PDB file of C-alpha atoms in Angstrom:
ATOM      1  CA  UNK A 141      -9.844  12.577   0.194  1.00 51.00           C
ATOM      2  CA  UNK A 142      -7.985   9.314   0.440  1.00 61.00           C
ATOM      3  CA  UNK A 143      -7.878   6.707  -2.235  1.00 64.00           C
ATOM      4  CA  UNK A 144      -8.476   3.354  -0.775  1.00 73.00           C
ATOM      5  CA  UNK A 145      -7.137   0.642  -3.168  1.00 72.00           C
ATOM      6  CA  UNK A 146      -8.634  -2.686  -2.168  1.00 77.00           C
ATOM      7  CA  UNK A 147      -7.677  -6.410  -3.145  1.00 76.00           C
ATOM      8  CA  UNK A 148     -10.150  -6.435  -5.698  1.00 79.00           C
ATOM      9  CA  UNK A 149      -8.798  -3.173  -7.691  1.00 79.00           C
ATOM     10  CA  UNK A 150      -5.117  -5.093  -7.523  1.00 76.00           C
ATOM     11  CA  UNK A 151      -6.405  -8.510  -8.995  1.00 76.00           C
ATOM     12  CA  UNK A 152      -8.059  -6.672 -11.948  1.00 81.00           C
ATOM     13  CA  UNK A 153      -5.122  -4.180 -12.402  1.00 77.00           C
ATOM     14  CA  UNK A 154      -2.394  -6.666 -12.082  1.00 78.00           C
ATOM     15  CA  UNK A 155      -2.228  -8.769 -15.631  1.00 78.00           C
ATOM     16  CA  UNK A 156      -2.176  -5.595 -17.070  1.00 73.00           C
ATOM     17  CA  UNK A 157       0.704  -4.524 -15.159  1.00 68.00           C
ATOM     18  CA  UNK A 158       2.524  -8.260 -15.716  1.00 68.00           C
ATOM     19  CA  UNK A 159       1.716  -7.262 -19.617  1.00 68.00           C
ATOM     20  CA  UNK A 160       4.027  -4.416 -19.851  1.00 64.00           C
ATOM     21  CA  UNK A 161       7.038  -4.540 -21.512  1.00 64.00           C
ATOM     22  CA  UNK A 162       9.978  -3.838 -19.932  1.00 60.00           C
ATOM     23  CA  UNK A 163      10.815  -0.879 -21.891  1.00 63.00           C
ATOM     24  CA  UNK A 164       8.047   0.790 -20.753  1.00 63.00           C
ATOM     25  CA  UNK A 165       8.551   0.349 -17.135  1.00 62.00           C
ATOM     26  CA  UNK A 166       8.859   3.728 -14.693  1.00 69.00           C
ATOM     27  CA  UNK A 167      11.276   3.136 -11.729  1.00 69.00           C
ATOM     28  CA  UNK A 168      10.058   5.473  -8.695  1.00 67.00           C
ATOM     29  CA  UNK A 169      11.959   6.183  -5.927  1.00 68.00           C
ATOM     30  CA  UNK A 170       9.855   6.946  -2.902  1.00 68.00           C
ATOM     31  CA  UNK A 171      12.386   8.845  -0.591  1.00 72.00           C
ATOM     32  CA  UNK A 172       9.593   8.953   1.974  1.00 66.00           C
ATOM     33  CA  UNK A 173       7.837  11.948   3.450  1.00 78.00           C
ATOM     34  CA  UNK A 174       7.477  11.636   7.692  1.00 81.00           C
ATOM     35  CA  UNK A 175       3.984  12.561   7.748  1.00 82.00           C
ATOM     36  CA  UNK A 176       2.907  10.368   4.854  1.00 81.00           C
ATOM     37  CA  UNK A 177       4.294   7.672   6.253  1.00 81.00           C
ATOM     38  CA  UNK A 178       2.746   8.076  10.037  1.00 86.00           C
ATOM     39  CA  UNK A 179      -0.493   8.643   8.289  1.00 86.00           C
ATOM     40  CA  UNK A 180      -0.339   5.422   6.448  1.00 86.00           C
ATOM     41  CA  UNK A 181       1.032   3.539   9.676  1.00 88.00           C
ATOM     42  CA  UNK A 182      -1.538   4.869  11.486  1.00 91.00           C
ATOM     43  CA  UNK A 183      -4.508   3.791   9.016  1.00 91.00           C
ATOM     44  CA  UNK A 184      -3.058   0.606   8.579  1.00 90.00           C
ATOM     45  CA  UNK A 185      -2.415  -0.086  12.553  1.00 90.00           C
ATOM     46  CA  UNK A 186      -6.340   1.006  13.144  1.00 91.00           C
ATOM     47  CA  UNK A 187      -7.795  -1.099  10.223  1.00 90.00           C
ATOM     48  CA  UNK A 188      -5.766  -3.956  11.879  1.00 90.00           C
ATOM     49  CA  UNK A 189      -7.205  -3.753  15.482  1.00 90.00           C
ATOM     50  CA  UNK A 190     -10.317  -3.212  13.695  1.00 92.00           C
ATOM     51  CA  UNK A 191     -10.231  -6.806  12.098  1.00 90.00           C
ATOM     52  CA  UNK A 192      -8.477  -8.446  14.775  1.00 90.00           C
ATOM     53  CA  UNK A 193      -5.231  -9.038  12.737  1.00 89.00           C
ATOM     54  CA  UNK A 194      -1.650  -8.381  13.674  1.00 85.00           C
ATOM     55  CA  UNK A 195       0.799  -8.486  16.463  1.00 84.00           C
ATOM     56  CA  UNK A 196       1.562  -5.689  18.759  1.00 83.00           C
ATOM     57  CA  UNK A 197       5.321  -5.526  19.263  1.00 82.00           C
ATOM     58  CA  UNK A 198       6.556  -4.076  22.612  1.00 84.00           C
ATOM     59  CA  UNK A 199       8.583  -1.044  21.843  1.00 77.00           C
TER      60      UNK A 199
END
């Protein structure tokens, strides 16, 4: 099951993100996994055609 985080879930999370002190902050490193990020690409690229947004790029 995916975990959609929308707009909404950002603007409510967000000042209590700003709020933390720096101490506290985690640094991750996201090395990248292939199929994770194809998945994502590909979810993003269909929601995009799906609202009419974006520019296809000739490859």
């Amino acid at each position: 099951m995916a975990l959609l985080l929308t707009e909404a879930d950002v603007a409510r999370l967000l000042p209590m993100a700003l709020a933390i002190e720096a101490v506290e902050i985690t640094l991750f490193e996201s090395q990248g996994v292939a199929m994770e990020d194809i998945a994502v690409a590909a979810r993003v690229a269909a929601r995009a055609r799906a609202e009419g947004v974006g520019q296809e790029l000739p490859l």
